[in-house]
Short mmCIF file of C-alpha atoms and ligand atoms in Angstrom, two decimals:
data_model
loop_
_atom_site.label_atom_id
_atom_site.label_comp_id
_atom_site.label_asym_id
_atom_site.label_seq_id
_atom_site.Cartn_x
_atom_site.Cartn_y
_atom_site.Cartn_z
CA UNK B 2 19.39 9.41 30.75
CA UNK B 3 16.30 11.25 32.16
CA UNK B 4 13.83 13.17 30.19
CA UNK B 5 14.57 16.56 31.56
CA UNK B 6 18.06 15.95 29.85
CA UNK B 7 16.26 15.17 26.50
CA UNK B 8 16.81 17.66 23.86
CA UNK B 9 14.98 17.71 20.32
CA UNK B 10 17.91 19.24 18.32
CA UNK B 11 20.14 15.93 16.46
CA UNK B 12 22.49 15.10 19.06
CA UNK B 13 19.81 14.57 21.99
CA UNK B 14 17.45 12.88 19.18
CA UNK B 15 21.16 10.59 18.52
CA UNK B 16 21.22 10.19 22.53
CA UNK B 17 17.86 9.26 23.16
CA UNK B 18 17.84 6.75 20.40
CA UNK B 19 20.97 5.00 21.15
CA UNK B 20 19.85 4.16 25.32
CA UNK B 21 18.05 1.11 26.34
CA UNK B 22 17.40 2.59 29.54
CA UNK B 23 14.16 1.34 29.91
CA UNK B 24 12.99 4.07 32.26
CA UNK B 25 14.03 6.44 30.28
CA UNK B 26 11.91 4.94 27.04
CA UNK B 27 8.98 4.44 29.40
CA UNK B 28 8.95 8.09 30.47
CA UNK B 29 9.30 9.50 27.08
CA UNK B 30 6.39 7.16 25.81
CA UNK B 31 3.98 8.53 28.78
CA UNK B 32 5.49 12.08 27.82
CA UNK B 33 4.26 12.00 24.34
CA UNK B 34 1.23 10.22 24.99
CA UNK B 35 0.62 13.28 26.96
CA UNK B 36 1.40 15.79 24.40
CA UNK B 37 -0.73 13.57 22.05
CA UNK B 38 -3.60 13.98 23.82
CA UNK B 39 -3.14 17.55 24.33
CA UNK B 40 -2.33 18.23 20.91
CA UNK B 41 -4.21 16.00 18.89
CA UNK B 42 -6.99 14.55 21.44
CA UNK B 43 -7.36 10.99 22.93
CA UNK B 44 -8.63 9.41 19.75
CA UNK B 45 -7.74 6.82 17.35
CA UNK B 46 -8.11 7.64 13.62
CA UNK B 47 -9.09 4.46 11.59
CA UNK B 48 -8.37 3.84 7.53
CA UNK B 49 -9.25 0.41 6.25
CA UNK B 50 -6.35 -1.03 4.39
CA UNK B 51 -7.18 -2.53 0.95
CA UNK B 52 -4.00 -4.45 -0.51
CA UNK B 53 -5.07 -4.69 -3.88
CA UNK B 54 -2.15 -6.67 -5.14
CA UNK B 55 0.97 -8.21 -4.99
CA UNK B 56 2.70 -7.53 -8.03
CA UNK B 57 5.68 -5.45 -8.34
CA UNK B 58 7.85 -4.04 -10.81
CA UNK B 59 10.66 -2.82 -7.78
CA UNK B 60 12.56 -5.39 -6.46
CA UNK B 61 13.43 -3.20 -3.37
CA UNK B 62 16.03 -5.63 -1.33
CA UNK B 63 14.36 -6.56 1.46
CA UNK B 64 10.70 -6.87 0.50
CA UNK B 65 8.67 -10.02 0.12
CA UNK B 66 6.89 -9.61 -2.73
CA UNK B 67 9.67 -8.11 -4.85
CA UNK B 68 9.66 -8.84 -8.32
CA UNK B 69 12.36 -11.92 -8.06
CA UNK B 70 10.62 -13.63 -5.21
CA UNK B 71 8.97 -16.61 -6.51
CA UNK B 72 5.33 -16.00 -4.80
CA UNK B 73 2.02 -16.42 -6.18
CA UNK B 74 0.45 -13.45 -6.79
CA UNK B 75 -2.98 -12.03 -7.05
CA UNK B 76 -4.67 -8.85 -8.13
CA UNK B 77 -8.06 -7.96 -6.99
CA UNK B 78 -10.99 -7.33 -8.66
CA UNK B 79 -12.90 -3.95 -9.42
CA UNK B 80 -15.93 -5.86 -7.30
CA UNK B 81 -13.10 -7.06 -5.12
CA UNK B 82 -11.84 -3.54 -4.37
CA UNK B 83 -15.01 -2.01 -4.19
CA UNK B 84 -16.60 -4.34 -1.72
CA UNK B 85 -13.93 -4.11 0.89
CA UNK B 86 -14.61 -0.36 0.68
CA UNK B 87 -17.66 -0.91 1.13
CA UNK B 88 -17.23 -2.75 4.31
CA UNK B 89 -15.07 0.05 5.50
CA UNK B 90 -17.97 2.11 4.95
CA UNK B 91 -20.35 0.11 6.64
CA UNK B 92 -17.87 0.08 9.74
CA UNK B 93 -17.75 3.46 10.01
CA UNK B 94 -14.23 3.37 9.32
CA UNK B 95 -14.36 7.16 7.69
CA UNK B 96 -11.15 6.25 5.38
CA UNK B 97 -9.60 3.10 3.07
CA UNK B 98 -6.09 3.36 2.15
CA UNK B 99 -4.94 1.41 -1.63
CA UNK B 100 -1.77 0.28 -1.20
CA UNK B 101 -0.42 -2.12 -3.28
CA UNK B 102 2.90 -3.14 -5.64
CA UNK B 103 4.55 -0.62 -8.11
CA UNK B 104 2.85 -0.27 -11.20
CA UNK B 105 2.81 1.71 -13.80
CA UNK B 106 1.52 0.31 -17.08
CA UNK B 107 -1.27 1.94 -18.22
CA UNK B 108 -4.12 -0.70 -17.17
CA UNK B 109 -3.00 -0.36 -13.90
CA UNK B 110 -3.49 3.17 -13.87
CA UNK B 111 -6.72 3.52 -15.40
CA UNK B 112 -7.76 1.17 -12.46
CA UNK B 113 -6.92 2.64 -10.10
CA UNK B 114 -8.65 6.00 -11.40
CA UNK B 115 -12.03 3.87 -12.25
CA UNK B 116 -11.86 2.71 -8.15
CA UNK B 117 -11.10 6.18 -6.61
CA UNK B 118 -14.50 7.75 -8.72
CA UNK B 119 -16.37 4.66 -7.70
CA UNK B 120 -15.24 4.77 -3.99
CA UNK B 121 -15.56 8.14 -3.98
CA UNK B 122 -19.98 7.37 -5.08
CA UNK B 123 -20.26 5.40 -2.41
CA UNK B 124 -22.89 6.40 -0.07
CA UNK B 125 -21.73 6.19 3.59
CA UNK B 126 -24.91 7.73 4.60
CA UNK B 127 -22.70 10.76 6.35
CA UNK B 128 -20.97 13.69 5.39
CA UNK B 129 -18.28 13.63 4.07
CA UNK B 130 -18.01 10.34 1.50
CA UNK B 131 -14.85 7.74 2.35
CA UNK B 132 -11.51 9.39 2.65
CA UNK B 133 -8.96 7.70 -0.14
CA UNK B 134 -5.37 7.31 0.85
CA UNK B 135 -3.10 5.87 -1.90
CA UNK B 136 0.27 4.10 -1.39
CA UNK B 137 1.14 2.54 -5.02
CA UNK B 138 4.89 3.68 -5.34
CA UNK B 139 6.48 5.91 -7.58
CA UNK B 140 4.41 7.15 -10.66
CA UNK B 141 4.83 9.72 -13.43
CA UNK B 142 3.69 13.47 -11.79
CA UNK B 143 1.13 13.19 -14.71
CA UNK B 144 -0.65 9.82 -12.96
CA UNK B 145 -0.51 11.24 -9.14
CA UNK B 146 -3.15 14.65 -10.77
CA UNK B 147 -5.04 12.16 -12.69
CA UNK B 148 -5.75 10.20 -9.32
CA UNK B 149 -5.48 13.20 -7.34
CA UNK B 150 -7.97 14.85 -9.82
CA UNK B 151 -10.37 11.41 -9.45
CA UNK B 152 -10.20 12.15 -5.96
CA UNK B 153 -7.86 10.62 -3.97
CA UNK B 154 -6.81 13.49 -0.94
CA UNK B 155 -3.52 11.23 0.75
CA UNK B 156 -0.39 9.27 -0.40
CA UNK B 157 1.97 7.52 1.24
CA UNK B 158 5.21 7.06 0.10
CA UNK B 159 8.15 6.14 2.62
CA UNK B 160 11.50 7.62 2.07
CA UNK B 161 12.98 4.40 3.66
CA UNK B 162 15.76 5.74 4.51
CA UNK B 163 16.87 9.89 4.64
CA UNK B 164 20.78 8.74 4.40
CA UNK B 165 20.99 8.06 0.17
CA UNK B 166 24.02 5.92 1.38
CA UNK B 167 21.55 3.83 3.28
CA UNK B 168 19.06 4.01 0.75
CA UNK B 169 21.22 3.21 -1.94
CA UNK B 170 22.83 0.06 0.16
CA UNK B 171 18.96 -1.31 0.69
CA UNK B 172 17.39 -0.99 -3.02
CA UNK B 173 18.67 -2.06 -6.61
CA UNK B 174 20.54 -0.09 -8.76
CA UNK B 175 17.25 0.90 -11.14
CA UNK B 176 16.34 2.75 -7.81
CA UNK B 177 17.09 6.49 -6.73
CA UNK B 178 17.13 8.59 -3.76
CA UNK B 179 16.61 11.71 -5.85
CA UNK B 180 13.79 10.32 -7.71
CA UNK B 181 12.04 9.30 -4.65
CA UNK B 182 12.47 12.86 -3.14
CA UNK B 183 11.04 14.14 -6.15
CA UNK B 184 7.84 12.07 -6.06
CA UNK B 185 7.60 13.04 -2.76
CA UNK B 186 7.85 16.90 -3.70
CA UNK B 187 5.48 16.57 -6.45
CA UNK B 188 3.05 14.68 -4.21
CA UNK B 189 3.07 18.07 -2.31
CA UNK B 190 2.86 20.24 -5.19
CA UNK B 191 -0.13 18.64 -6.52
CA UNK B 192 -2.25 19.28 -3.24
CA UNK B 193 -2.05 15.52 -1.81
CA UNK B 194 -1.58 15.00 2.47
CA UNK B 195 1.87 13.56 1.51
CA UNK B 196 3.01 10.96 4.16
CA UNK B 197 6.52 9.77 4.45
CA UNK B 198 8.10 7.62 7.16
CA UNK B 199 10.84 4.63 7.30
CA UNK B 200 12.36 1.74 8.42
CA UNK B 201 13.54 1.17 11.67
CA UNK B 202 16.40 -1.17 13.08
CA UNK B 203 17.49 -2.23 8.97
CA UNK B 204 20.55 -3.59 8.39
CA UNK B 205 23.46 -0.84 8.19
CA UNK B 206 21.57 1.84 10.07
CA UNK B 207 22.69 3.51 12.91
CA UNK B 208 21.09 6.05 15.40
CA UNK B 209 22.20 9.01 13.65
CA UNK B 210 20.50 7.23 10.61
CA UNK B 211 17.17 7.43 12.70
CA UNK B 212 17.48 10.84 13.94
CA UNK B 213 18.24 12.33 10.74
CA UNK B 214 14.59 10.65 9.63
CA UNK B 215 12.68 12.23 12.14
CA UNK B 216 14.73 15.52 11.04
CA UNK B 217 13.94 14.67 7.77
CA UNK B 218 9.72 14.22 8.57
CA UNK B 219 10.07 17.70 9.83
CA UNK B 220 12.17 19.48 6.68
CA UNK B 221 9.47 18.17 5.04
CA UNK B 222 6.64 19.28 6.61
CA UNK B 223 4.99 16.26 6.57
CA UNK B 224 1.59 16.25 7.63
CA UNK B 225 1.46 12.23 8.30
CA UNK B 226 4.16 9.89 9.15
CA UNK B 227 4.47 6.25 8.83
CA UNK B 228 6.98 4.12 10.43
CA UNK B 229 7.97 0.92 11.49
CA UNK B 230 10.38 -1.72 12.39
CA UNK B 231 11.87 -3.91 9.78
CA UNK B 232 11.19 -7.12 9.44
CA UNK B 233 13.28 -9.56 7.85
CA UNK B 234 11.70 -11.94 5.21
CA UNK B 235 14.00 -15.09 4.72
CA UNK B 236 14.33 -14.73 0.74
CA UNK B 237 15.22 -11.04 0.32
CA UNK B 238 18.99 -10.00 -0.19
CA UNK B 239 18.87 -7.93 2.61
CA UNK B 240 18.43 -10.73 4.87
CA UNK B 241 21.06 -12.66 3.13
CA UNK B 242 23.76 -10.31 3.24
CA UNK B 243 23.90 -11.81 6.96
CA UNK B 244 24.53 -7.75 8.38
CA UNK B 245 23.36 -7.79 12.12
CA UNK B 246 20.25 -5.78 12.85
CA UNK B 247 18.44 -5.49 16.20
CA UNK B 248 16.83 -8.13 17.98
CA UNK B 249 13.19 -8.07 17.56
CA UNK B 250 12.20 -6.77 20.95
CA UNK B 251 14.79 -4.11 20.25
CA UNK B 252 13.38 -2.75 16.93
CA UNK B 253 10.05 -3.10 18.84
CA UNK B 254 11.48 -0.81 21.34
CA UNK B 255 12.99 1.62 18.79
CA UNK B 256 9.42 1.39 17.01
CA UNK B 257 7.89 3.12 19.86
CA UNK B 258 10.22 5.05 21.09
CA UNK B 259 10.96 6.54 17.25
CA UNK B 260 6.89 7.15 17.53
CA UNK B 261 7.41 9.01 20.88
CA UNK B 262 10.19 11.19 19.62
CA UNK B 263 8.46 12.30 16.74
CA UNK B 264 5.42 13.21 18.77
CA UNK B 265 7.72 15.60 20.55
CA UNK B 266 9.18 17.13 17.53
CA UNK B 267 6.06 17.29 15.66
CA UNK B 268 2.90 17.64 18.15
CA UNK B 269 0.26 18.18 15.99
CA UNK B 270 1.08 15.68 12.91
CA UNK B 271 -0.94 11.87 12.14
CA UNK B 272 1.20 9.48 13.32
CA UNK B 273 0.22 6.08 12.48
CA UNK B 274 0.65 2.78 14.47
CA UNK B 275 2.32 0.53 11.79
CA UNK B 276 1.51 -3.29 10.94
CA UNK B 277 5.23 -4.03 11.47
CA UNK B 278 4.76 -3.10 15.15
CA UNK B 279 1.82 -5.68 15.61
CA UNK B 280 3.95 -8.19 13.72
CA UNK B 281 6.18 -8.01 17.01
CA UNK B 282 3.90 -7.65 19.58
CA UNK B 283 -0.09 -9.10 19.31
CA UNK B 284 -0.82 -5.39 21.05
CA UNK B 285 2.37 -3.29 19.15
CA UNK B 286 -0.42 -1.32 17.81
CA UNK B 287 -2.16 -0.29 20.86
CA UNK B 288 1.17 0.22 22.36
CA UNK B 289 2.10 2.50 19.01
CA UNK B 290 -1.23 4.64 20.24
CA UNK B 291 0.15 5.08 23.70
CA UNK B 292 3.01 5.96 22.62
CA UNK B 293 1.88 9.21 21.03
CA UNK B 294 0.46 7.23 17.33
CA UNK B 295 -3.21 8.27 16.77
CA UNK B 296 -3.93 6.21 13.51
CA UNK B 297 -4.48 2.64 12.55
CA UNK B 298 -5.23 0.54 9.36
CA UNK B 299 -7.11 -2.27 10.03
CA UNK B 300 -6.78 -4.62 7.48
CA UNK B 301 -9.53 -5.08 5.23
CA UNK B 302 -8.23 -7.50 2.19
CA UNK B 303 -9.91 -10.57 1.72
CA UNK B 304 -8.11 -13.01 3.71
CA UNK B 305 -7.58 -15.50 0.79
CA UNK B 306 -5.87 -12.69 -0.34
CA UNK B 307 -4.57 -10.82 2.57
CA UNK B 308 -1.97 -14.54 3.05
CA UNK B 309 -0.22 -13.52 -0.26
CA UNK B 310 0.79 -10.01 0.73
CA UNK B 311 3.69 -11.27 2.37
CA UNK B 312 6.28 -8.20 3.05
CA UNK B 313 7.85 -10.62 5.71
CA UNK B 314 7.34 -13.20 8.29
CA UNK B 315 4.01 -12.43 9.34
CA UNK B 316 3.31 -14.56 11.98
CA UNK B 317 -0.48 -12.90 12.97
CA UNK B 318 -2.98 -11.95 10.64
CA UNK B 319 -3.85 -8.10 11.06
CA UNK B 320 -7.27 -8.64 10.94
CA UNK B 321 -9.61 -5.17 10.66
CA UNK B 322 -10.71 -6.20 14.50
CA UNK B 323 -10.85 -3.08 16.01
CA UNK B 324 -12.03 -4.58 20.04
CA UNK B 325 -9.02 -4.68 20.94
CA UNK B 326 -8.95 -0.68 21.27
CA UNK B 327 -12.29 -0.91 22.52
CA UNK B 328 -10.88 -3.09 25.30
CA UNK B 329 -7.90 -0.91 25.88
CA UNK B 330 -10.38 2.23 26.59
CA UNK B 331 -9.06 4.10 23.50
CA UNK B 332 -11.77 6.26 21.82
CA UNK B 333 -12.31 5.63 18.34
CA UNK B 334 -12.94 8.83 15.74
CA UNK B 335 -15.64 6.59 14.23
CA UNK B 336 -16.76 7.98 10.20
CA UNK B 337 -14.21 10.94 9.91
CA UNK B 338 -11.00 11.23 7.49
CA UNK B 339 -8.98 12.80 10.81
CA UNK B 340 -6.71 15.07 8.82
CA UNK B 341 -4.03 16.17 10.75
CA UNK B 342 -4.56 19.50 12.75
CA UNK B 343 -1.11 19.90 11.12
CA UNK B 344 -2.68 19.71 7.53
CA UNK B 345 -5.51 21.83 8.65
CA UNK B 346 -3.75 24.71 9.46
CA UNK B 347 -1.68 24.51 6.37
CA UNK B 348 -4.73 24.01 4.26
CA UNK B 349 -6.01 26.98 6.20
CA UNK B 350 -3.02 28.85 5.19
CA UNK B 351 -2.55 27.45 1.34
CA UNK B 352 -6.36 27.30 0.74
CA UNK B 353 -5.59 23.63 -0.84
CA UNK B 354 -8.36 20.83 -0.49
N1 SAM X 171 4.94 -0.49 -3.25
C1 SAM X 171 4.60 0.64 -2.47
C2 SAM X 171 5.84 1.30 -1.89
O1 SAM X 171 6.87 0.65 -1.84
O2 SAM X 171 5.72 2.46 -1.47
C3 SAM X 171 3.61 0.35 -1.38
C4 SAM X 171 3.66 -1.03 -0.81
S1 SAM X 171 5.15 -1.39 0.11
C5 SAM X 171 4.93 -3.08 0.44
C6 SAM X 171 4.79 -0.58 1.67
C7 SAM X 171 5.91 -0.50 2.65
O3 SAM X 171 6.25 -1.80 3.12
C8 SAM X 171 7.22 0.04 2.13
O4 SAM X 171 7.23 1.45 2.14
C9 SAM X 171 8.24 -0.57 3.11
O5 SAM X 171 8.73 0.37 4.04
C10 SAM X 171 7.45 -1.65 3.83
N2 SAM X 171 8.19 -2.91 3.86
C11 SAM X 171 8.56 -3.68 2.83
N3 SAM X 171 9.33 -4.71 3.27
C12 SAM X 171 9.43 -4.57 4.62
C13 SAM X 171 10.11 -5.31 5.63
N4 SAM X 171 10.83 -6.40 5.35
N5 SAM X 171 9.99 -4.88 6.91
C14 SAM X 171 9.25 -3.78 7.22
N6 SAM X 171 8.60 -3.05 6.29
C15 SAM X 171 8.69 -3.43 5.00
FE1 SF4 X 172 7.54 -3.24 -4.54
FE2 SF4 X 172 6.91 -1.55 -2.54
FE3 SF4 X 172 7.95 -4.01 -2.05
FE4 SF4 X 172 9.51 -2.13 -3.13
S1 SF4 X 172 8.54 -2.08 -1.08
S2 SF4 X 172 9.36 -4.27 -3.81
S3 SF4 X 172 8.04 -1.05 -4.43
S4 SF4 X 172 5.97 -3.55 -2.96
#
């Protein structure tokens, strides 16, 4: 396959996706790098990552800190939270993203609302104050305005899969594809930069699978997308169904290449470099950025902490150690929230925040 003979409609997104011609996947990387560039500019976006705890009411099958895995678990502090923030501050990082395990009793909540106001106070000594992505699962629409309305401007919440057959074969019975939509939708509604993404190389899914997810990001409008390979962790259900799934440099492959595409389809959308990538590759992140990504989330949980959050085998620590793009040459957007020009038109349009 060459790229002239590369169309974005769902069969050439099914064609592309299925190859390992590894020319091919290298040319379409430097082709959306390109269009990146053009699109979005050369730099890197960075939001600190805050895990602020492992508990879980979901028991999503092929997660590591499900609520039937037998981990320890942890929960940080208000003092916790807010110094890690502040280090993203300090570092110019512009952003922190809160992502954590679903809940939804009401301490929880109220929590979370306390951090976003006192996040939102602190003084970065620029214009604007820290950008405040959230990524906490499925709440009531009631919760996502009282955060929203606290001050939180993003949210993150994958899809997984766009196939409900797929979806429905990788999560519990309590779990459903129409309910997750619907979050998703009301996410939009309220005003938030909703950001979706999924899996890549699970169990069960096949190439049409993956195109119909980038034609799904796009139905959607979605101003930011999130996506990365899966990663098995030894004591999920998922794993031990013993279903074949890619090889791990394949679903690294896929990773980019899944990045790539949707910087063709969707030029002027964040794309961010996911920890799953890294997780494959000590440089899958850097890759991700030359591959058309232009966001990353250096980790910023304590690392006591930061051990515990164990989605799957994670053989590196994703430290918030950003030299490695300094080494690579990549310019960093250093203090700014890096909406999407996608979002900013549509703000432009909608005259949302
Ligand atoms: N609980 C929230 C939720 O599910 O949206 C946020 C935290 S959850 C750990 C964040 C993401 O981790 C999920 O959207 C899922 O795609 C990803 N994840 C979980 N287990 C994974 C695995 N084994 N491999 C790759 N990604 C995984
Ligand atoms: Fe919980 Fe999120 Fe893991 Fe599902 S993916 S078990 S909701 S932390």
């Amino acid at each position: 396959m060459t790229l002239s003979e590369l169309t974005l409609d769902r069969e050439g997104l099914v064609a592309a996706i299925a190859t390992e011609d590894a020319a091919f996947e290298a040319a379409l990387r430097e082709e959306a790098y390109h269009v990146k560039v053009a699109t979005v500019g050369p730099e890197v976006y960075l939001r600190g990552l805050v895990e602020i705890s492992n508990i879980c009411v979901k028991n999503c099958l092929y997660c590591g800190i499900r609520r039937d895995i037998r981990c320890p678990r942890y929960e940080l502090s208000d003092d916790e939270v807010l110094a890690t923030a502040r280090t993203a501050a300090h570092r110019r990082f512009g952003s922190v993203v809160i992502q954590g395990g679903e809940r939804t009793d009401a301490a929880f909540i109220r929590k979370i609302t306390r951090l976003v106001k006192a996040i939102k106070s602190i003084d970065t000594g620029e214009d604007p104050p820290l950008g405040i992505t959230l990524s906490l699962g499925e709440q009531s629409r009631e919760v996502y305005e009282e955060w929203f309305d606290a001050g939180a401007h993003r949210y993150l919440l994958r899809i997984e899969s766009s196939n409900p057959d797929l979806y429905r074969k990788i999560h519990p019975d309590d779990h459903s594809y129409d309910r997750r939509l619907q979050a998703l939708y009301d996410l939009k509604e309220i005003g938030y930069q909703a950001g979706t993404g999924a899996m890549i190389g699970m169990p069960f899914q096949t190439a049409e699978d993956m195109a119909d997810d980038l034609l799904f990001y796009k139905k959607f409008d979605a101003p930011m997308v999130g996506m990365g390979p899966y990663n098995p962790h030894p004591e999920t259900p998922l794993t031990s169904t013993g279903a074949p799934y890619p090889s791990a440099e394949r679903r690294f492959a896929l990773g980019l290449k899944m990045i790539a595409l949707l910087r063709l389809l969707m030029p002027d959308i964040n794309i961010a470099a996911a920890t799953a990538l890294e997780v494959l590759d000590p440089l899958g992140r850097e890759k991700g950025l030359l591959s058309g990504a232009n966001v990353i989330m250096p980790n910023i949980t304590p690392e006591e902490q930061m051990v515990k959050y164990n989605l799957y085998d994670r053989k590196t620590l994703n430290t918030s150690d950003v030299q490695d793009l300094i080494d690579q040459g990549i310019p960093i957007g250093y203090g700014r929230w890096g909406d999407s020009r996608h979002y900013q038109i549509y703000v432009r349009r909608s005259g949302g925040r």
